[in-house]
Coordinates of C-alpha atoms in Angstrom, one line a residue:
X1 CA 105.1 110.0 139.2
X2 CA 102.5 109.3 141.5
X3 CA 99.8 108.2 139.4
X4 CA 102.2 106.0 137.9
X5 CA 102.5 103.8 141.3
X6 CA 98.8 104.2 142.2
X7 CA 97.9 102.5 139.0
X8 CA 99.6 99.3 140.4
X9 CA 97.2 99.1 143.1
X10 CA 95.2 95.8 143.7
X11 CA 91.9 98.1 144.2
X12 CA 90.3 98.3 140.5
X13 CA 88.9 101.7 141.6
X14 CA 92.1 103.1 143.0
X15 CA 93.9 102.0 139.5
X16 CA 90.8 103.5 137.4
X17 CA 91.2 106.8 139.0
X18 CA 95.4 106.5 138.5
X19 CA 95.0 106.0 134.9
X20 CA 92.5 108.6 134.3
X21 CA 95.1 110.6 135.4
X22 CA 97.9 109.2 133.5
X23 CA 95.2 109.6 130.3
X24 CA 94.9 113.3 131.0
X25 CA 98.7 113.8 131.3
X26 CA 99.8 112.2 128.6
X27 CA 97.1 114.1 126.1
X28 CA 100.2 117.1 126.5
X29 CA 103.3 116.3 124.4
X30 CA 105.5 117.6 128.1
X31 CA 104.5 115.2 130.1
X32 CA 104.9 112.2 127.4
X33 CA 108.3 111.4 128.5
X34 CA 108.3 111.8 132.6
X35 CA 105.3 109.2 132.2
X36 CA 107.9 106.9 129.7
X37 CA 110.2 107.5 132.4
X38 CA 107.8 106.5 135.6
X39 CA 107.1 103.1 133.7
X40 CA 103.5 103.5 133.5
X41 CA 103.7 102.4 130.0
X42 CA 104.1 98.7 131.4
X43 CA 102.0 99.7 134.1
X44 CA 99.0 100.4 131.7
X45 CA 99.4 97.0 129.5
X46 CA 99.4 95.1 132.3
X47 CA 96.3 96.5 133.5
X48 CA 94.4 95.7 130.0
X49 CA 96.0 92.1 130.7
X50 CA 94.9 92.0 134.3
X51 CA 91.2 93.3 134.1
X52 CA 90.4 92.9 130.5
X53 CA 86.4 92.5 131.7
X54 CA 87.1 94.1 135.1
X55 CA 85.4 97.4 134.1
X56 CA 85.4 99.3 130.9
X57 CA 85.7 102.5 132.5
X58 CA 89.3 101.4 133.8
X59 CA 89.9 100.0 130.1
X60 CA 88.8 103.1 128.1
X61 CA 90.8 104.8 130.4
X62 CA 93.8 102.6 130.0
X63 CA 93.8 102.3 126.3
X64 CA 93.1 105.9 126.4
X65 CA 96.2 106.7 128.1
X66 CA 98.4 104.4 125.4
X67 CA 96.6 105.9 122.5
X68 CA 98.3 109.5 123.7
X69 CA 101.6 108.0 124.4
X70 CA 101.5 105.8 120.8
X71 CA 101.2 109.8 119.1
X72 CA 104.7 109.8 119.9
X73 CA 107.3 107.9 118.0
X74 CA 109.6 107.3 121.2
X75 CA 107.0 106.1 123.4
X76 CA 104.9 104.1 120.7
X77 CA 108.4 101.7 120.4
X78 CA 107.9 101.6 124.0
X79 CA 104.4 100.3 124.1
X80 CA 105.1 98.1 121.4
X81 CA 108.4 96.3 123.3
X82 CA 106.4 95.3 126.8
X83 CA 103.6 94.4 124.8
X84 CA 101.2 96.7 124.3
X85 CA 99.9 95.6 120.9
X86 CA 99.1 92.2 122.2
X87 CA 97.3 93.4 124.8
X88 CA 95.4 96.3 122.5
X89 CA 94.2 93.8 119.9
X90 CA 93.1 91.4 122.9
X91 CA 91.1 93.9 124.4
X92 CA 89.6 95.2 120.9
X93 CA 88.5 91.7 120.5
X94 CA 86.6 91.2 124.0
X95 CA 85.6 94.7 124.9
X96 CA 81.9 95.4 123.7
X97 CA 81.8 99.3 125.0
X98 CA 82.1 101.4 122.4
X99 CA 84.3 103.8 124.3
X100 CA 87.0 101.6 124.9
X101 CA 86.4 100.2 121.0
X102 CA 87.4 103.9 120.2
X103 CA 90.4 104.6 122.1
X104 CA 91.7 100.7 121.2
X105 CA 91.5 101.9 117.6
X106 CA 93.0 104.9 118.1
X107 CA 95.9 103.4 119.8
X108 CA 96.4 101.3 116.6
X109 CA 95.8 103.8 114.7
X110 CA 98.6 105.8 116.1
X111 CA 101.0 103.4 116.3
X112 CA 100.7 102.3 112.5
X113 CA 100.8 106.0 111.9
X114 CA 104.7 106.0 111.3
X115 CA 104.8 104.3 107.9
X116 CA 108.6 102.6 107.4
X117 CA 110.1 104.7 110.0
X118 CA 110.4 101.8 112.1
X119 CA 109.2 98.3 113.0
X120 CA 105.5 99.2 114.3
X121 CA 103.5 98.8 111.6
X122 CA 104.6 96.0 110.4
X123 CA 104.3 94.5 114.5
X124 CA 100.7 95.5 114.3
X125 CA 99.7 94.0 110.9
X126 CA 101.9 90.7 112.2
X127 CA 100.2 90.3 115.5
X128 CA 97.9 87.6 115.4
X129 CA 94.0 88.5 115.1
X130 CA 95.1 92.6 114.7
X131 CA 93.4 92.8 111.3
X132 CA 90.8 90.3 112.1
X133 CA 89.4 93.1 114.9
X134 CA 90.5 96.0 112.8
X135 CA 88.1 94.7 109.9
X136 CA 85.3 93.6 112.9
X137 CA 85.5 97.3 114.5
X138 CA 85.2 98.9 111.3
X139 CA 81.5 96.8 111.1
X140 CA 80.3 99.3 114.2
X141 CA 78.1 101.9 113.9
X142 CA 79.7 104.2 115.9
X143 CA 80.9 106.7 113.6
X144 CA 84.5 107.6 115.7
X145 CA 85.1 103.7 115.9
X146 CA 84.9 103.4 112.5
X147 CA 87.2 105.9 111.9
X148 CA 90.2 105.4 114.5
X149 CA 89.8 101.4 113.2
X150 CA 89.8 102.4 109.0
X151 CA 93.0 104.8 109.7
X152 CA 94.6 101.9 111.3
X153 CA 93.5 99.8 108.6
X154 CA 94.7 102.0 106.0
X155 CA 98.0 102.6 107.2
X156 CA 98.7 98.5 107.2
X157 CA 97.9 98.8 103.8
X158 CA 101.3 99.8 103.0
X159 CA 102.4 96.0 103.6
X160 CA 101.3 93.4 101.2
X161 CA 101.0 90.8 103.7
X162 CA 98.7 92.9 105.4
X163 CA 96.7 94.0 102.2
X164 CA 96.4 89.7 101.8
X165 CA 95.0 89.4 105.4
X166 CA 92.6 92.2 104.9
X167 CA 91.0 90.6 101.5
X168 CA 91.0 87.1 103.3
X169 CA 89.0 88.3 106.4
X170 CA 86.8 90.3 103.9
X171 CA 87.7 93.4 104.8
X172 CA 87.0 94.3 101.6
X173 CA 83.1 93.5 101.9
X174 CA 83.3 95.2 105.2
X175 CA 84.9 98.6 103.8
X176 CA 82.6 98.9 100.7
X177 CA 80.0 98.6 103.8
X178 CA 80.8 101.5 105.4
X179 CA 81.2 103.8 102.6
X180 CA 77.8 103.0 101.7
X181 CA 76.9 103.8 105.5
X182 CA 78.9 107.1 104.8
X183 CA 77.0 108.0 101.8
X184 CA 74.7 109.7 104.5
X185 CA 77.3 110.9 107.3
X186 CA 78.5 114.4 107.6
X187 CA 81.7 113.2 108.8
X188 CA 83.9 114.6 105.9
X189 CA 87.0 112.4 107.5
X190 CA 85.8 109.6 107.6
X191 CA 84.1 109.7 103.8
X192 CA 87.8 110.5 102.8
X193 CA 89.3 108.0 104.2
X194 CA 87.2 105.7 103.1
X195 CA 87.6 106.2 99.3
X196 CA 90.8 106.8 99.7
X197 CA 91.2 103.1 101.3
X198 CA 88.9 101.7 98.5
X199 CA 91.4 103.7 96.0
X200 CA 94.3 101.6 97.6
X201 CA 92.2 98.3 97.4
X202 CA 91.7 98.5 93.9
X203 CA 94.5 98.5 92.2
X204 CA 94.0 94.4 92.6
X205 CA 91.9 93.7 89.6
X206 CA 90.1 90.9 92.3
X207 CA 89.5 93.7 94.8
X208 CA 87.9 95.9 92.1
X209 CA 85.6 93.3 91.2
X210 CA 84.7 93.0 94.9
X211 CA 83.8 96.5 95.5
X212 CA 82.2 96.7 92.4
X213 CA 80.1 93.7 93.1
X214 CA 79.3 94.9 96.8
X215 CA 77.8 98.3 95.4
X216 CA 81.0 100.5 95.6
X217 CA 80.8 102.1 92.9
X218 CA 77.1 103.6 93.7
X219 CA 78.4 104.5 96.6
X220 CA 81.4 106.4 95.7
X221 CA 79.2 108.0 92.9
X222 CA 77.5 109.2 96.7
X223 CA 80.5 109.9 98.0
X224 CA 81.6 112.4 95.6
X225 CA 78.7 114.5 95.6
X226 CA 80.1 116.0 99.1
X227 CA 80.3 119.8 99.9
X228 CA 83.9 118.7 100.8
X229 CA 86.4 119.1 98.1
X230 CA 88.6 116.4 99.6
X231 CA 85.8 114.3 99.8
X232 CA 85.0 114.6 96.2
X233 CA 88.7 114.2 94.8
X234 CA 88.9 110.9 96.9
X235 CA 85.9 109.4 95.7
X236 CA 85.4 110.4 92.2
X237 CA 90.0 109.1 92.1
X238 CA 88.6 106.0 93.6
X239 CA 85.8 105.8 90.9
X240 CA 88.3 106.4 88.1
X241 CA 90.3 103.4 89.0
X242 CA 87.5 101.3 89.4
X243 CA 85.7 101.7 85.9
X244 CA 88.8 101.1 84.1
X245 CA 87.2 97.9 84.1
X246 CA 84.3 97.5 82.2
X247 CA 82.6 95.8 84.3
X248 CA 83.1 98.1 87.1
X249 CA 81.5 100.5 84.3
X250 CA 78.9 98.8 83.5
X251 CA 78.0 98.0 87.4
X252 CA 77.0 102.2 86.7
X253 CA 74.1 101.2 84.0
X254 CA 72.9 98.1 86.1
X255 CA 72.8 100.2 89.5
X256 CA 70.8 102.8 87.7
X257 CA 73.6 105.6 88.9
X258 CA 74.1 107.1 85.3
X259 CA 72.0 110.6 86.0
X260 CA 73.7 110.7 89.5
X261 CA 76.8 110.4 87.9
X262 CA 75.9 112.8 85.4
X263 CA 74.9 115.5 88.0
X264 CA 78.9 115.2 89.4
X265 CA 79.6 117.8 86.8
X266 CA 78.5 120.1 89.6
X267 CA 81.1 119.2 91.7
X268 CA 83.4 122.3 92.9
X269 CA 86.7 120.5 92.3
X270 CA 88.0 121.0 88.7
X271 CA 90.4 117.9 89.6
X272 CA 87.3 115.9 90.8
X273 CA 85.5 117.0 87.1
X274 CA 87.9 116.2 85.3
X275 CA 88.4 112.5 86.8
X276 CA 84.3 111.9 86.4
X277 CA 84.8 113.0 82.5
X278 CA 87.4 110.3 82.4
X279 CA 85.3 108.2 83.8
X280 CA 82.0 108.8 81.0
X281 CA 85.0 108.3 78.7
X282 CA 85.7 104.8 79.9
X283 CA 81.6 104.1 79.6
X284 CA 81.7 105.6 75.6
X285 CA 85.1 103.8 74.0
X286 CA 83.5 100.8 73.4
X287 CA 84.8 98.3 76.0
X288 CA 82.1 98.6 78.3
X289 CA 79.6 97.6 75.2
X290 CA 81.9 94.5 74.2
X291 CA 82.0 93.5 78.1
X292 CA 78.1 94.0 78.0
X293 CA 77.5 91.6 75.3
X294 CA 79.1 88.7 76.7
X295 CA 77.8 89.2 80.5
X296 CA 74.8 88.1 82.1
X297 CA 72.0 89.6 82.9
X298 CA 73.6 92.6 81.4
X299 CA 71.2 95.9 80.4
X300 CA 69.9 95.8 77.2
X301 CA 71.4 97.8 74.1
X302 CA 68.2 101.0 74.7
X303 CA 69.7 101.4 78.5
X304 CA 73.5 100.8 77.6
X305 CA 72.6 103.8 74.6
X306 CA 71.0 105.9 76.7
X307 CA 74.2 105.8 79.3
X308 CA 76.5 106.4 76.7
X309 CA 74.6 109.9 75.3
X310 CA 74.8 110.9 78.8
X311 CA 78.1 110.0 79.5
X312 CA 78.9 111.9 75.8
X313 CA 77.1 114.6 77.4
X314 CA 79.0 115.3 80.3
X315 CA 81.9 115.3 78.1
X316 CA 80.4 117.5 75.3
X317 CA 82.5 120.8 74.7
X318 CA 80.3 122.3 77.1
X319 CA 82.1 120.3 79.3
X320 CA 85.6 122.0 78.2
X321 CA 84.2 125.1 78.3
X322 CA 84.3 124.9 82.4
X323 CA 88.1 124.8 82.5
X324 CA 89.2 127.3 79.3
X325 CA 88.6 130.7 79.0
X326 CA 86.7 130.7 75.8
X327 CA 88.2 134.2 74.7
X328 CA 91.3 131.9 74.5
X329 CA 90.0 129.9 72.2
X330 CA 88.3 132.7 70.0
X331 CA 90.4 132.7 66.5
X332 CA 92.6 130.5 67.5
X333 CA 94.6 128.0 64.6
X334 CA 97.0 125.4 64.7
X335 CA 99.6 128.1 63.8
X336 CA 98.7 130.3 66.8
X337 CA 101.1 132.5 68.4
X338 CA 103.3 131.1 71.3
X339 CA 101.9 133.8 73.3
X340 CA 98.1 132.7 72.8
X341 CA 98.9 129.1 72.8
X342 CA 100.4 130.3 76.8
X343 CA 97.7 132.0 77.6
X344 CA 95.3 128.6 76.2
X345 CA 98.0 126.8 78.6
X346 CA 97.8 128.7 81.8
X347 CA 93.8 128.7 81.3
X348 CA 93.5 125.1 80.5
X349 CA 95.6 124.1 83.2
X350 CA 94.3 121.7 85.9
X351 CA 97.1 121.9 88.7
X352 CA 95.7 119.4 90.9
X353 CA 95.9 117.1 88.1
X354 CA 99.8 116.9 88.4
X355 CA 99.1 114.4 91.5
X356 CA 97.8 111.5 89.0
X357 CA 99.4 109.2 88.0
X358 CA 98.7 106.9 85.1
X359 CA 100.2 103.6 84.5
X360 CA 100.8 102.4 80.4
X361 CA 97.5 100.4 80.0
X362 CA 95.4 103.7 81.4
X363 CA 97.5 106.2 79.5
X364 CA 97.0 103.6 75.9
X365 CA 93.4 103.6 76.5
X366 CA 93.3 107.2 76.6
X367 CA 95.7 107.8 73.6
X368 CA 93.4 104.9 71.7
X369 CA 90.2 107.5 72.5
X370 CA 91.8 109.7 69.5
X371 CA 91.1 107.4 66.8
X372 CA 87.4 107.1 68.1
X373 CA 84.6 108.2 65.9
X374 CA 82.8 110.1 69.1
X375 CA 84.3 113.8 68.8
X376 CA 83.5 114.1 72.9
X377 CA 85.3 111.5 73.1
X378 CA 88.8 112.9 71.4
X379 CA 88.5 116.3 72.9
X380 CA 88.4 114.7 76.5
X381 CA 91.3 112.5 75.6
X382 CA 93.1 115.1 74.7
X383 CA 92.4 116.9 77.1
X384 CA 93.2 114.2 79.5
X385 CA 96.8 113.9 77.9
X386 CA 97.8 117.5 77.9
X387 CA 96.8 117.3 81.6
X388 CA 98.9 114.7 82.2
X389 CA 102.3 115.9 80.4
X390 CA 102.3 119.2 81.6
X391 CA 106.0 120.6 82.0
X392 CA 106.8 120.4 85.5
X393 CA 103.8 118.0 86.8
X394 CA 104.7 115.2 89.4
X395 CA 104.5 112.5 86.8
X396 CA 104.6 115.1 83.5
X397 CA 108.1 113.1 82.6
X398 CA 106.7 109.4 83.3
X399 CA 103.8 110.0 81.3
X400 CA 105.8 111.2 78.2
X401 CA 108.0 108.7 78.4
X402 CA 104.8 106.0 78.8
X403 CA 103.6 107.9 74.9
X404 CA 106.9 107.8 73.5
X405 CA 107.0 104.0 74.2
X406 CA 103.6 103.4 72.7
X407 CA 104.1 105.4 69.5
X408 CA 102.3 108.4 70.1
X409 CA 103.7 110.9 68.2
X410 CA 101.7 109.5 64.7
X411 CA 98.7 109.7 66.7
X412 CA 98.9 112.8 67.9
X413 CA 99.8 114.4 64.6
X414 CA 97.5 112.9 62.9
X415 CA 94.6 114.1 65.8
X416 CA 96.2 118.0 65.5
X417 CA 95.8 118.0 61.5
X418 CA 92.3 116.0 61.0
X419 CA 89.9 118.2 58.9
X420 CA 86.9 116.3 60.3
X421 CA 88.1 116.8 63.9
X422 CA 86.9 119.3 66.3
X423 CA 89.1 122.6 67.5
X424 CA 88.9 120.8 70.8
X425 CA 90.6 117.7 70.0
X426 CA 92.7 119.3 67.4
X427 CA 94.4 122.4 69.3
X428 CA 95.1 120.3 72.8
X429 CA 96.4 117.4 70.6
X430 CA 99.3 119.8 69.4
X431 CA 99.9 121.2 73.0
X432 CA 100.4 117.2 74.0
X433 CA 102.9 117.3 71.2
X434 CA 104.5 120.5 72.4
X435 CA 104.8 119.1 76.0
X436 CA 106.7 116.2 74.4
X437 CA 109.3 118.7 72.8
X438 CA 109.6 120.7 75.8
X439 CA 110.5 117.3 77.9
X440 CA 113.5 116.3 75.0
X441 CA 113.8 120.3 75.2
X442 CA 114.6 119.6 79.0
X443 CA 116.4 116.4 78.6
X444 CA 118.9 117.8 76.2
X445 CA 119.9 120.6 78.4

């Protein structure tokens, strides 16, 4: 291939032009392997190597041409054995052009796209200074930097040791940074991404107290009032880890976000609605109120009441009322009809909702909301536990298992047959309990 031999040339210019060419070529999936075959994979990393602040045309046009190759899984072991990550995270820590920032990003991006299919992303998250630049490029405010750099960055996150290198470099700090930057973007990508990174990041109790503490959790309130469904399942999923903490919670009082929060019931996701009501839940079962009382500089009791009514609000039976089909409910009894009680099912049924997952602490937290006083409070929780033991759901059999283990049953009965309760509480209590004989139903047979 010509254009692989003219890219060898000593004249910057005459190489410039060669890998312009090789960029173009290798955008098509065709011509991926005749340029694997030329060697102008080596050809290219030794050009980033050779004029690293020759030109940044002939760099954007380099890295360029490896990002296209790295998009397939044959050629990205290529670029990775004559060392084109080395040379990729030395030019994303020397080049200033935003241009060649992008396609550097996307060339990392690309080649930690593969996951544990082979050795690359963990190459990329072991070369030395990778995440450092990563975590420096997503600081830009070029929009398409940002995002080619976070994608990287959030497929490294499948590695521990990469997830340590991140928080040590405070990439943490720097991600909570640009989703507050993206609270004003109409790049629906890159929103996603973003909460969906700061979803990752927070399953480490330290990391949630970071992004809370940086302002994440306004900022994912933000977030999740997108026109973007994607956008809004992301963030508000993001959110609901988060204020499992109470202090994350509470971070919603002090940050004055309570009516923005409020005004998420809006959102045109069901699955996103239903997380947000999970998430007024966690401000009304009392351990955001026993957090409050030992932290500093925490609201005072009038602001902390006045969250919690609207938090109750949002989760009101008015709140229900946006998932059922009220005929269903008309004349209903806890001795309804199996044909009803389908029909309640099949309208009450969130199927997005199969995709969460709840681990024991979040699913005894809920199951604890049914011996609350607040009668929001035990309609959303049951709510929240038929959702998550639906026959067939992704995690329907974990979660059972999860109530089984923590003594549910008792609970649930007693929820179903309280004369004080509301219809609410009492009729999706006794579908959790018919989920759980459906699963032993299952397991028997």
């Amino acid at each position: 291939m010509i254009f692989a031999s003219l890219a060898k040339s000593r004249n910057r210019w005459v190489a410039e032009e060669a890998a312009f060419g090789l960029q173009n070529l290798a955008e098509w999936d065709e011509h991926k392997g005749a340029i694997a075959e030329s060697g102008a994979i080596i050809t290219l990393v030794d050009l980033i190597f050779k004029w690293p602040r020759g030109g940044d045309e002939l760099m954007e046009r380099a890295a360029g041409a490896l990002a296209h190759m790295a998009s397939n899984d044959k050629c990205a072991i290529e670029v990775a054995a004559v060392g084109g990550i080395k040379a990729l995270v030395m030019l994303a820590r020397v080049s200033k052009d935003e241009r060649v920032q992008v396609q550097v990003a996307a060339a990392l991006a690309n080649l930690t796209a593969y996951g544990d299919s082979n050795t690359l992303n963990a190459a990329v998250g072991q070369e030395d200074g990778a995440i450092d630049a990563l975590v420096l490029l997503i600081r830009s405010e070029n929009e398409a930097v940002c995002q080619e750099a976070l994608s990287a960055l959030s497929n490294l996150l499948s590695d521990d040791r990469n997830l340590e290198q991140i928080v040590l470099v405070e990439g943490v700090e720097a991600l909570v940074s640009l989703a507050r930057r993206c609270t004003t973007s109409a790049n629906a990508y890159l929103q996603k991404i973003v909460a969906r990174t700061l979803w990752t990041l927070s399953a480490s109790e330290a990391n949630s107290i970071t992004i809370g503490r940086e302002g994440g959790v306004t900022a994912l309130i933000r977030l999740a009032r997108s026109t973007t469904e994607d956008v809004e399942e992301a963030a508000a999923e993001a959110l609901l880890r988060l204020t499992f903490n109470p202090r994350n919670a509470l971070r919603i009082v002090e940050d004055g976000s309570v009516l923005d929060l409020y005004k998420l019931k809006s959102c045109e996701s069901e699955k996103a609605r239903f997380m947000i009501a999970l998430v007024c839940a966690y401000m009304c079962d009392g351990r955001m109120d026993e957090y409050a009382r030992v932290a500093e500089g925490a609201p005072n009791s009038y602001d902390l009441e006045m969250a919690k009514i609207a938090a109750s609000s949002y989760i009101s039976p008015v709140f229900m009322w946006t998932f059922v089909d009220r005929r269903a409910f008309s004349g209903i009894s806890l001795s309804t009809a199996s044909a009803q009680v389908a029909q309640i099912v099949k309208s009450a049924h969130i199927a997005e909702a199969c995709d969460l997952r709840c681990n024991q602490a979040e699913i005894e937290r809920i199951l604890s909301m049914l011996r609350n006083k607040r009668p929001a409070l035990k309609s959303c929780a049951a709510f929240a536990l038929f959702q998550f033991t639906v026959p067939g759901g992704r995690y329907a059999r974990e979660h059972v298992n999860l109530l089984r283990d923590l003594g549910a049953l008792r609970v649930l009965r007693h929820a179903a047959a309280a004369a004080a309760g509301s219809l609410e509480a009492k009729i999706f209590s006794k579908l959790v309990l018919r989920n759980l004989e459906h699963q032993d139903t299952e397991s028997s047979a």
